[in-house]
Short mmCIF file of N, CA, C and O in Angstrom, two decimals:
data_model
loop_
_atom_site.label_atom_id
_atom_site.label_comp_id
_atom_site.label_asym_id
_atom_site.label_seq_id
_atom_site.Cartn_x
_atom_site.Cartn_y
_atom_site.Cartn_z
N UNK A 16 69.12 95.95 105.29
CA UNK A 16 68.26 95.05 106.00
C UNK A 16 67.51 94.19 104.98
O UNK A 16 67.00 94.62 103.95
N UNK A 17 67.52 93.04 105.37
CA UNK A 17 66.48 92.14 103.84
C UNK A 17 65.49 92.06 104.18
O UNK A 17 65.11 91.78 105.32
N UNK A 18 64.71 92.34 103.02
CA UNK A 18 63.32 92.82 102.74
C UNK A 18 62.61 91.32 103.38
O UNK A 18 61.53 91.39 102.79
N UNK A 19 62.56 90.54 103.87
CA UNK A 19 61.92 89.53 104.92
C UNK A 19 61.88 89.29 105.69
O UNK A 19 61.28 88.27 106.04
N UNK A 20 62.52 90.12 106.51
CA UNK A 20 63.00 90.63 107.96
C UNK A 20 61.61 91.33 108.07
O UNK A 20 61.13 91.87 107.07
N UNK A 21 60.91 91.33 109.35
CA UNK A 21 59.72 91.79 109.40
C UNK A 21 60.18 93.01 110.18
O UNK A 21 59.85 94.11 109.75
N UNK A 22 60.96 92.93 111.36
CA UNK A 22 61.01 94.09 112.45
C UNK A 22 62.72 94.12 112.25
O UNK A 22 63.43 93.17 111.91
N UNK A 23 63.14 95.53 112.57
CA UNK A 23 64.54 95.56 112.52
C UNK A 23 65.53 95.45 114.45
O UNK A 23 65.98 96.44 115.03
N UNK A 24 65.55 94.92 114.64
CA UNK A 24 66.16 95.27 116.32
C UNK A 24 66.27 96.22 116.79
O UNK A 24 65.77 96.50 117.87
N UNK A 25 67.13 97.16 115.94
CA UNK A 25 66.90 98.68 116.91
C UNK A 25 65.76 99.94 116.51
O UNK A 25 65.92 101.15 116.67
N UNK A 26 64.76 99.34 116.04
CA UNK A 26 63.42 99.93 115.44
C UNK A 26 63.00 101.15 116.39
O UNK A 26 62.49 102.13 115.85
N UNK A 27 63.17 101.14 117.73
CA UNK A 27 62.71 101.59 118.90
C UNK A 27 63.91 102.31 119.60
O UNK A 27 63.83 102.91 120.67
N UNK A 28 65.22 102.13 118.69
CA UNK A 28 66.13 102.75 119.15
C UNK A 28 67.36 101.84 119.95
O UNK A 28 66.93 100.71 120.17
N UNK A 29 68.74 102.03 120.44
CA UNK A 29 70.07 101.31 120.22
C UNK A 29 69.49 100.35 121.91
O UNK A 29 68.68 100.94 122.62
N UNK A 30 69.98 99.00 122.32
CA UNK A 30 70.19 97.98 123.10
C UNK A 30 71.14 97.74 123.34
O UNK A 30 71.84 97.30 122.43
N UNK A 31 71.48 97.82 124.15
CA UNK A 31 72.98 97.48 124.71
C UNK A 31 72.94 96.57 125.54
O UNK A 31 72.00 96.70 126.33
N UNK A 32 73.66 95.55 125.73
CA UNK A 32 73.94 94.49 126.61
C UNK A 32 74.98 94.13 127.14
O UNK A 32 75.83 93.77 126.33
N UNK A 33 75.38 94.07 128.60
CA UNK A 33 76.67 94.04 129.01
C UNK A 33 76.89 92.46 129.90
O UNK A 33 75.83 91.93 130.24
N UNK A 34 77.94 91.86 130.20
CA UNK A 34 77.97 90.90 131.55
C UNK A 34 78.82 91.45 132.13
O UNK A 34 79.84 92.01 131.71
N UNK A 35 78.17 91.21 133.79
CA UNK A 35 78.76 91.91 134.94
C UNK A 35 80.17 90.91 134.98
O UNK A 35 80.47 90.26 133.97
N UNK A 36 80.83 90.85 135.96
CA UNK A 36 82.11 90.22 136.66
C UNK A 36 81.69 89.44 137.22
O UNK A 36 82.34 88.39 137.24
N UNK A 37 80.43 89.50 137.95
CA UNK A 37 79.94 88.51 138.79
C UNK A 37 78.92 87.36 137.78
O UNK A 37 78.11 86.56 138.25
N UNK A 38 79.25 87.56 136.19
CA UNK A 38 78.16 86.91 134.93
C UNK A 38 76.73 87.35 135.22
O UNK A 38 75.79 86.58 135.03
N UNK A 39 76.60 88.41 135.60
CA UNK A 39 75.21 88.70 135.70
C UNK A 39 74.94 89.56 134.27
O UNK A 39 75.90 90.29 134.01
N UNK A 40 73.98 89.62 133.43
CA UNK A 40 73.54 89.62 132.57
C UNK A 40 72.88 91.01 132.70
O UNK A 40 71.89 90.98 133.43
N UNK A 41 73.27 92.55 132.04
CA UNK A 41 72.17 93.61 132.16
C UNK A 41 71.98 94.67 131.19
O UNK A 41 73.01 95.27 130.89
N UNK A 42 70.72 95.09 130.53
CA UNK A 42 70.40 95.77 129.67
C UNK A 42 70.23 96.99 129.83
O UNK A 42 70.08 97.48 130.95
N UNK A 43 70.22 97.79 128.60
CA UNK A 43 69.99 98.92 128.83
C UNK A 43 69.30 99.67 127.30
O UNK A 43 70.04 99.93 126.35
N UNK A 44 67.96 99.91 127.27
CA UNK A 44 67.34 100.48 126.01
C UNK A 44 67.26 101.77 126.09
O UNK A 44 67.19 102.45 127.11
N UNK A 45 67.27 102.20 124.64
CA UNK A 45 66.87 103.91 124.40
C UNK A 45 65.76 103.84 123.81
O UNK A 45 65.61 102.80 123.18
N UNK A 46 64.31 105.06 123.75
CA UNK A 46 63.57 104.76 122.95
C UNK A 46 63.65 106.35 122.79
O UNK A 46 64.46 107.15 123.28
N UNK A 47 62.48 106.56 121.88
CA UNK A 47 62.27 107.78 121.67
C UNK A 47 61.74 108.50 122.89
O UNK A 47 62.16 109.65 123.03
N UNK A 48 60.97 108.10 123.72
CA UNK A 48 60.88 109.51 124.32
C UNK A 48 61.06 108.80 126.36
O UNK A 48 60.53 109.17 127.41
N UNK A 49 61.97 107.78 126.03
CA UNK A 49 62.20 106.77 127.09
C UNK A 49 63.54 105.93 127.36
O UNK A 49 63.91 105.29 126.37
N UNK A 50 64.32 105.80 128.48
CA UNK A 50 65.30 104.65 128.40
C UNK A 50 65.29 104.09 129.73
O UNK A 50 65.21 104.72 130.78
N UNK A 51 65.39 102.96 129.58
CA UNK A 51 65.22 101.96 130.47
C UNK A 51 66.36 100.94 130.92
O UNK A 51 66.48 99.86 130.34
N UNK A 52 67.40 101.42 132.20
CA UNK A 52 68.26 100.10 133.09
C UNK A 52 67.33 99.20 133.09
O UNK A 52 66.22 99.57 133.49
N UNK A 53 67.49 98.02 132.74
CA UNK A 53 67.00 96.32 133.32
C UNK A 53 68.02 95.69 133.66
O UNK A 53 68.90 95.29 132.89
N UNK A 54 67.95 95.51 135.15
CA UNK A 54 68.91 94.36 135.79
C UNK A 54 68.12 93.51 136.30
O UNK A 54 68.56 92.93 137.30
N UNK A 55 67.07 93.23 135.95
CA UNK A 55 66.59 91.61 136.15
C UNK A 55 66.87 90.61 135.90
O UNK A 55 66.66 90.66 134.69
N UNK A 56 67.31 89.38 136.14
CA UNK A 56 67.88 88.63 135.28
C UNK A 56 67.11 87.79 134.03
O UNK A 56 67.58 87.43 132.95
N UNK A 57 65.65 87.61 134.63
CA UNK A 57 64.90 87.15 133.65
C UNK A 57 64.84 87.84 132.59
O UNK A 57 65.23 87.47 131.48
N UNK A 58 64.20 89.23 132.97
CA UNK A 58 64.17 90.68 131.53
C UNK A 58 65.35 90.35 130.98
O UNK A 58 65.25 89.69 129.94
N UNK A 59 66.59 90.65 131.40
CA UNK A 59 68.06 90.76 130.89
C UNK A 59 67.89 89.38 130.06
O UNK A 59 68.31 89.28 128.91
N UNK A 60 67.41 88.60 130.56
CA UNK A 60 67.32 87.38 129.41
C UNK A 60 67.28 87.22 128.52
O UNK A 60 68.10 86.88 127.67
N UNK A 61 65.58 87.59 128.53
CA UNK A 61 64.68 87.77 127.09
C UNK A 61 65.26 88.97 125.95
O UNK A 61 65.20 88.94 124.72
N UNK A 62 65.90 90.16 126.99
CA UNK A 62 66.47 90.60 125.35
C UNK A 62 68.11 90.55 124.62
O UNK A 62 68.67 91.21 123.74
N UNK A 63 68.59 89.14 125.72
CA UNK A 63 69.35 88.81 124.95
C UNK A 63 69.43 87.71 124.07
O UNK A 63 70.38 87.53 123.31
N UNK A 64 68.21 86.80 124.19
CA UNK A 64 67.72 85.67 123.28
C UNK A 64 67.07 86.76 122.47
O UNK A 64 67.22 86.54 121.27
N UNK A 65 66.39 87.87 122.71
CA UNK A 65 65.51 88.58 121.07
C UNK A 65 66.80 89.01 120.33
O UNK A 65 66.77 88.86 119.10
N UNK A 66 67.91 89.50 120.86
CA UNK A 66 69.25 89.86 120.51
C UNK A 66 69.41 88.76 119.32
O UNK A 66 69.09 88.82 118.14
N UNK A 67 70.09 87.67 120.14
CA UNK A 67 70.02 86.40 119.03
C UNK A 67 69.58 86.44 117.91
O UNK A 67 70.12 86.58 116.81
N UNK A 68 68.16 86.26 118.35
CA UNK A 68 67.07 85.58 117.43
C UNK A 68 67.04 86.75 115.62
O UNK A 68 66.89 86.34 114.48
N UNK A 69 67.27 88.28 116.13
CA UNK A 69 67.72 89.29 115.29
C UNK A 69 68.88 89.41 114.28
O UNK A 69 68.85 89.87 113.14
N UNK A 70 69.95 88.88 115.01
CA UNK A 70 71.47 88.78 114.64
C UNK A 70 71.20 87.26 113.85
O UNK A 70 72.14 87.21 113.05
N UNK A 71 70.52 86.23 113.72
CA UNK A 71 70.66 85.03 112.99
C UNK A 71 70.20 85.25 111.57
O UNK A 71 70.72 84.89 110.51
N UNK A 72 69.08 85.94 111.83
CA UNK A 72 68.09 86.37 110.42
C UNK A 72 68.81 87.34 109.25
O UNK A 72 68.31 87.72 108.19
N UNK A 73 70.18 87.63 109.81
CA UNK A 73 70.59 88.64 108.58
C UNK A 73 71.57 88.13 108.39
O UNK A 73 72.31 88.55 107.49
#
C-alpha cells in the first residue's frame, strides 16, 4: 500500500459488489463484529464510487 494513501479500502474488512441481471447495483460489507446486505440503490452507489475513488490512488 503507498505510504500516501491515507485509509486502505478494506480497513474495516472485505466489500463486495455485485450487478444484478436486472443492472441493479448491490453491496455487501464484513466488519469486525458486523456485516451488512445494502440493496439500496443510492447506498449501493456510494460504495461503488468509494470503490473507485480507492482503486485509482494505487
Amino acid at each position: 500500500m503507498p505510504r500516501t494513501q491515507e485509509d486502505h479500502s478494506g480497513f474495516e474488512g472485505p466489500l463486495y459488489l455485485a450487478e444484478t441481471a436486472e443492472n441493479r447495483w448491490v453491496g455487501y460489507a464484513e466488519a469486525h463484529d458486523c456485516s451488512m446486505l445494502v440493496t439500496g440503490s443510492k447506498a449501493a452507489s456510494g460504495m461503488l464510487s468509494a470503490m473507485g475513488r480507492c482503486a485509482r490512488r494505487l
